[in-house]
Amino acid sequence: MNLSVVIPAYRCEQWVERTIRSVLAEGVPERNIIVVEDGVFDATSRVVRDTGARLISLQQNGGAPRARNLGLAQVDTPYVMFLDADDYVENGLLGGLVAALERDGADVAIGPWVYHGEGRERGVLRQPLQMDNGERIFHWIIQAFFPPCCIAWRTEAVQAIGGWDERLRKDQDGELMIRALTSDLKVAVSTRGNGVYWQHDSPHRVTRAQIRDVMYAADIVFEQLERWVRKQAGHDGNNPYALPLGRVCCKNAWAAFANGENALGERWSDRARSFGLDSKGYNARSALLARFLGIRISSRIKARTGAMYRRVAQR
């Protein structure tokens, strides 16, 4: 298979063998599996060597984006996947992604995936939809993201847009995808196999990043979206993407208010209004809550009940 898989590995001796074995089972040769150990803290390197995969071992932790970029620099195949060390692939996902890339002459391919994890039931299969880049941008941010375990890239394309942003601690894959979509990279869809997005309660997971990290990433994504949206205005001045960007800003305002970052919340609310969103909600439910309780109280209520909604969403 003319695909390489780059695996950033941080304190993951418990899971990384399963990840590597799943890639081998999909037909990727050992030399095309590149594991970047992001700091030496456990027996990850021994586990990796026992599988035959290539190992790059960094003595100090530098963050997953840096590890992915170091692995990307070693890739000599036309296609590449970035697979987290606790996730895995199955049922012919990788072959399907490569076939979709070649069939459509695409830059990035998205396939199906499921949630699974410790103490959780296996989730429902999530299939990617066919849509244009503009539709996909806002569907991705507001409704449904797809994790790295179901995405493959044309190597030259991901290199051309600059690889992974090493400044980020949160939403690294989301920022890369939005950058790809606003750069007009061509997207293909596969329905074969699936990735497994593994959930667990390790304190080292990036999803535990602080709200300032979340907002920093949101600012970077907003800058990309703002430039792209302004270019979409028609000759009559109408812009079909202004209001969706306003909803993105409103959603970020809710996240900021929910975490007590009121100044950031007000800034995001101002941005939402500047793109024509006069409502204080980014969807019907949040608009209804804000109408009766106000955005600050509503955002805190939503945050407190968020764990329940996330559990439901992960089924």
PDB file of C-alpha atoms in Angstrom, residues 82-219:
ATOM      1  CA  PHE A  82      -1.847  10.712  11.111  1.00  0.00           C
ATOM      2  CA  LEU A  83      -3.142   8.202  13.647  1.00  0.00           C
ATOM      3  CA  ASP A  84      -3.184   8.908  17.380  1.00  0.00           C
ATOM      4  CA  ALA A  85      -1.519   6.205  19.477  1.00  0.00           C
ATOM      5  CA  ASP A  86      -4.719   5.248  21.306  1.00  0.00           C
ATOM      6  CA  ASP A  87      -6.917   5.001  18.185  1.00  0.00           C
ATOM      7  CA  TYR A  88      -6.989   2.220  15.609  1.00  0.00           C
ATOM      8  CA  VAL A  89      -8.341   1.256  12.181  1.00  0.00           C
ATOM      9  CA  GLU A  90     -10.260  -1.770  10.936  1.00  0.00           C
ATOM     10  CA  ASN A  91     -12.334  -3.406   8.218  1.00  0.00           C
ATOM     11  CA  GLY A  92     -10.392  -2.091   5.226  1.00  0.00           C
ATOM     12  CA  LEU A  93     -10.520   1.617   6.090  1.00  0.00           C
ATOM     13  CA  LEU A  94      -7.036   2.404   4.759  1.00  0.00           C
ATOM     14  CA  GLY A  95      -7.553   0.666   1.431  1.00  0.00           C
ATOM     15  CA  GLY A  96     -10.819   2.541   1.025  1.00  0.00           C
ATOM     16  CA  LEU A  97      -9.214   5.902   1.742  1.00  0.00           C
ATOM     17  CA  VAL A  98      -6.389   5.321  -0.740  1.00  0.00           C
ATOM     18  CA  ALA A  99      -8.872   4.136  -3.378  1.00  0.00           C
ATOM     19  CA  ALA A 100     -10.968   7.297  -2.861  1.00  0.00           C
ATOM     20  CA  LEU A 101      -7.901   9.547  -3.140  1.00  0.00           C
ATOM     21  CA  GLU A 102      -6.850   7.885  -6.393  1.00  0.00           C
ATOM     22  CA  ARG A 103     -10.357   7.653  -7.834  1.00  0.00           C
ATOM     23  CA  ASP A 104     -11.073  11.369  -7.401  1.00  0.00           C
ATOM     24  CA  GLY A 105      -7.521  12.739  -7.707  1.00  0.00           C
ATOM     25  CA  ALA A 106      -8.184  14.202  -4.257  1.00  0.00           C
ATOM     26  CA  ASP A 107      -5.974  15.825  -1.629  1.00  0.00           C
ATOM     27  CA  VAL A 108      -7.738  14.427   1.427  1.00  0.00           C
ATOM     28  CA  ALA A 109     -10.102  11.500   1.959  1.00  0.00           C
ATOM     29  CA  ILE A 110     -12.555  11.050   4.835  1.00  0.00           C
ATOM     30  CA  GLY A 111     -13.997   7.686   5.873  1.00  0.00           C
ATOM     31  CA  PRO A 112     -16.343   6.275   8.533  1.00  0.00           C
ATOM     32  CA  TRP A 113     -15.547   6.150  12.253  1.00  0.00           C
ATOM     33  CA  VAL A 114     -16.975   5.149  15.623  1.00  0.00           C
ATOM     34  CA  TYR A 115     -16.535   6.141  19.250  1.00  0.00           C
ATOM     35  CA  HIS A 116     -15.368   3.403  21.600  1.00  0.00           C
ATOM     36  CA  GLY A 117     -13.382   3.298  24.827  1.00  0.00           C
ATOM     37  CA  GLU A 118     -12.945   2.230  28.402  1.00  0.00           C
ATOM     38  CA  GLY A 119     -16.269   1.588  30.110  1.00  0.00           C
ATOM     39  CA  ARG A 120     -18.224   2.679  27.000  1.00  0.00           C
ATOM     40  CA  GLU A 121     -20.456   0.885  24.576  1.00  0.00           C
ATOM     41  CA  ARG A 122     -19.278   0.942  20.978  1.00  0.00           C
ATOM     42  CA  GLY A 123     -20.880   3.900  19.229  1.00  0.00           C
ATOM     43  CA  VAL A 124     -22.854   4.107  16.007  1.00  0.00           C
ATOM     44  CA  LEU A 125     -20.990   4.198  12.693  1.00  0.00           C
ATOM     45  CA  ARG A 126     -20.589   7.770  11.439  1.00  0.00           C
ATOM     46  CA  GLN A 127     -20.450   8.152   7.677  1.00  0.00           C
ATOM     47  CA  PRO A 128     -19.010  11.212   5.901  1.00  0.00           C
ATOM     48  CA  LEU A 129     -21.370  13.105   3.600  1.00  0.00           C
ATOM     49  CA  GLN A 130     -20.719  14.368   0.102  1.00  0.00           C
ATOM     50  CA  MET A 131     -20.652  18.178   0.209  1.00  0.00           C
ATOM     51  CA  ASP A 132     -18.676  21.081  -1.175  1.00  0.00           C
ATOM     52  CA  ASN A 133     -15.901  22.727   0.836  1.00  0.00           C
ATOM     53  CA  GLY A 134     -18.038  25.625   1.999  1.00  0.00           C
ATOM     54  CA  GLU A 135     -20.757  23.341   3.323  1.00  0.00           C
ATOM     55  CA  ARG A 136     -18.186  21.048   4.923  1.00  0.00           C
ATOM     56  CA  ILE A 137     -16.411  23.886   6.763  1.00  0.00           C
ATOM     57  CA  PHE A 138     -19.465  24.884   8.793  1.00  0.00           C
ATOM     58  CA  HIS A 139     -20.882  21.383   9.098  1.00  0.00           C
ATOM     59  CA  TRP A 140     -17.510  20.396  10.594  1.00  0.00           C
ATOM     60  CA  ILE A 141     -17.402  23.226  13.144  1.00  0.00           C
ATOM     61  CA  ILE A 142     -21.047  23.408  14.189  1.00  0.00           C
ATOM     62  CA  GLN A 143     -22.323  19.854  13.752  1.00  0.00           C
ATOM     63  CA  ALA A 144     -19.941  16.964  13.057  1.00  0.00           C
ATOM     64  CA  PHE A 145     -16.158  16.735  13.043  1.00  0.00           C
ATOM     65  CA  PHE A 146     -14.206  13.671  11.849  1.00  0.00           C
ATOM     66  CA  PRO A 147     -11.120  12.571  13.827  1.00  0.00           C
ATOM     67  CA  PRO A 148      -7.679  11.798  12.326  1.00  0.00           C
ATOM     68  CA  CYS A 149      -8.289   8.039  12.621  1.00  0.00           C
ATOM     69  CA  CYS A 150     -10.534   8.145   9.530  1.00  0.00           C
ATOM     70  CA  ILE A 151      -8.652  10.656   7.353  1.00  0.00           C
ATOM     71  CA  ALA A 152      -5.832  10.217   4.830  1.00  0.00           C
ATOM     72  CA  TRP A 153      -3.948  12.918   2.943  1.00  0.00           C
ATOM     73  CA  ARG A 154      -2.017  13.264  -0.264  1.00  0.00           C
ATOM     74  CA  THR A 155       1.449  13.828   1.175  1.00  0.00           C
ATOM     75  CA  GLU A 156       2.353  16.733  -1.109  1.00  0.00           C
ATOM     76  CA  ALA A 157      -0.939  18.475  -0.328  1.00  0.00           C
ATOM     77  CA  VAL A 158      -0.566  18.431   3.457  1.00  0.00           C
ATOM     78  CA  GLN A 159       3.052  19.570   3.063  1.00  0.00           C
ATOM     79  CA  ALA A 160       1.978  22.399   0.739  1.00  0.00           C
ATOM     80  CA  ILE A 161      -0.387  23.895   3.324  1.00  0.00           C
ATOM     81  CA  GLY A 162       2.339  23.818   5.970  1.00  0.00           C
ATOM     82  CA  GLY A 163       1.653  20.626   7.907  1.00  0.00           C
ATOM     83  CA  TRP A 164       0.512  20.796  11.514  1.00  0.00           C
ATOM     84  CA  ASP A 165       0.466  24.090  13.433  1.00  0.00           C
ATOM     85  CA  GLU A 166       2.958  23.533  16.255  1.00  0.00           C
ATOM     86  CA  ARG A 167       1.603  26.443  18.307  1.00  0.00           C
ATOM     87  CA  LEU A 168      -1.615  24.599  19.139  1.00  0.00           C
ATOM     88  CA  ARG A 169      -2.460  22.452  22.153  1.00  0.00           C
ATOM     89  CA  LYS A 170      -6.149  22.060  21.270  1.00  0.00           C
ATOM     90  CA  ASP A 171      -8.159  21.410  18.080  1.00  0.00           C
ATOM     91  CA  GLN A 172      -5.013  20.643  16.106  1.00  0.00           C
ATOM     92  CA  ASP A 173      -6.787  18.362  13.621  1.00  0.00           C
ATOM     93  CA  GLY A 174      -9.720  20.753  13.259  1.00  0.00           C
ATOM     94  CA  GLU A 175      -7.433  23.664  12.438  1.00  0.00           C
ATOM     95  CA  LEU A 176      -5.582  21.578   9.826  1.00  0.00           C
ATOM     96  CA  MET A 177      -8.820  20.522   8.151  1.00  0.00           C
ATOM     97  CA  ILE A 178     -10.233  24.063   8.081  1.00  0.00           C
ATOM     98  CA  ARG A 179      -6.942  25.270   6.592  1.00  0.00           C
ATOM     99  CA  ALA A 180      -7.196  22.542   3.960  1.00  0.00           C
ATOM    100  CA  LEU A 181     -10.795  23.392   3.095  1.00  0.00           C
ATOM    101  CA  THR A 182     -10.199  27.140   2.897  1.00  0.00           C
ATOM    102  CA  SER A 183      -7.147  26.389   0.705  1.00  0.00           C
ATOM    103  CA  ASP A 184      -9.531  24.645  -1.701  1.00  0.00           C
ATOM    104  CA  LEU A 185      -8.031  21.186  -1.323  1.00  0.00           C
ATOM    105  CA  LYS A 186     -10.161  18.528  -2.978  1.00  0.00           C
ATOM    106  CA  VAL A 187     -11.982  16.141  -0.630  1.00  0.00           C
ATOM    107  CA  ALA A 188     -12.982  12.559  -1.399  1.00  0.00           C
ATOM    108  CA  VAL A 189     -15.302  10.339   0.637  1.00  0.00           C
ATOM    109  CA  SER A 190     -14.948   6.617   1.343  1.00  0.00           C
ATOM    110  CA  THR A 191     -17.546   4.297   2.870  1.00  0.00           C
ATOM    111  CA  ARG A 192     -15.193   1.329   3.479  1.00  0.00           C
ATOM    112  CA  GLY A 193     -14.118   0.216   6.953  1.00  0.00           C
ATOM    113  CA  ASN A 194     -13.831   2.561   9.900  1.00  0.00           C
ATOM    114  CA  GLY A 195     -11.522   4.266  12.325  1.00  0.00           C
ATOM    115  CA  VAL A 196     -12.030   3.813  16.069  1.00  0.00           C
ATOM    116  CA  TYR A 197     -11.759   6.991  18.136  1.00  0.00           C
ATOM    117  CA  TRP A 198     -10.786   5.583  21.527  1.00  0.00           C
ATOM    118  CA  GLN A 199     -11.944   7.402  24.649  1.00  0.00           C
ATOM    119  CA  HIS A 200     -10.285   7.052  28.051  1.00  0.00           C
ATOM    120  CA  ASP A 201      -9.653   9.079  31.180  1.00  0.00           C
ATOM    121  CA  SER A 202      -5.892   9.579  31.009  1.00  0.00           C
ATOM    122  CA  PRO A 203      -4.902  12.987  32.449  1.00  0.00           C
ATOM    123  CA  HIS A 204      -2.487  13.389  29.529  1.00  0.00           C
ATOM    124  CA  ARG A 205      -5.112  13.524  26.777  1.00  0.00           C
ATOM    125  CA  VAL A 206      -5.121  16.727  24.711  1.00  0.00           C
ATOM    126  CA  THR A 207      -8.909  16.986  25.157  1.00  0.00           C
ATOM    127  CA  ARG A 208      -8.204  18.133  28.742  1.00  0.00           C
ATOM    128  CA  ALA A 209      -6.594  21.343  27.454  1.00  0.00           C
ATOM    129  CA  GLN A 210      -7.562  24.540  29.260  1.00  0.00           C
ATOM    130  CA  ILE A 211     -10.112  27.037  27.946  1.00  0.00           C
ATOM    131  CA  ARG A 212      -7.369  29.505  26.981  1.00  0.00           C
ATOM    132  CA  ASP A 213      -5.891  26.835  24.698  1.00  0.00           C
ATOM    133  CA  VAL A 214      -9.346  26.269  23.209  1.00  0.00           C
ATOM    134  CA  MET A 215      -9.852  29.977  22.576  1.00  0.00           C
ATOM    135  CA  TYR A 216      -6.349  30.388  21.135  1.00  0.00           C
ATOM    136  CA  ALA A 217      -7.073  27.686  18.571  1.00  0.00           C
ATOM    137  CA  ALA A 218     -10.477  29.222  17.871  1.00  0.00           C
ATOM    138  CA  ASP A 219      -8.823  32.577  17.133  1.00  0.00           C
TER     139      ASP A 219
END
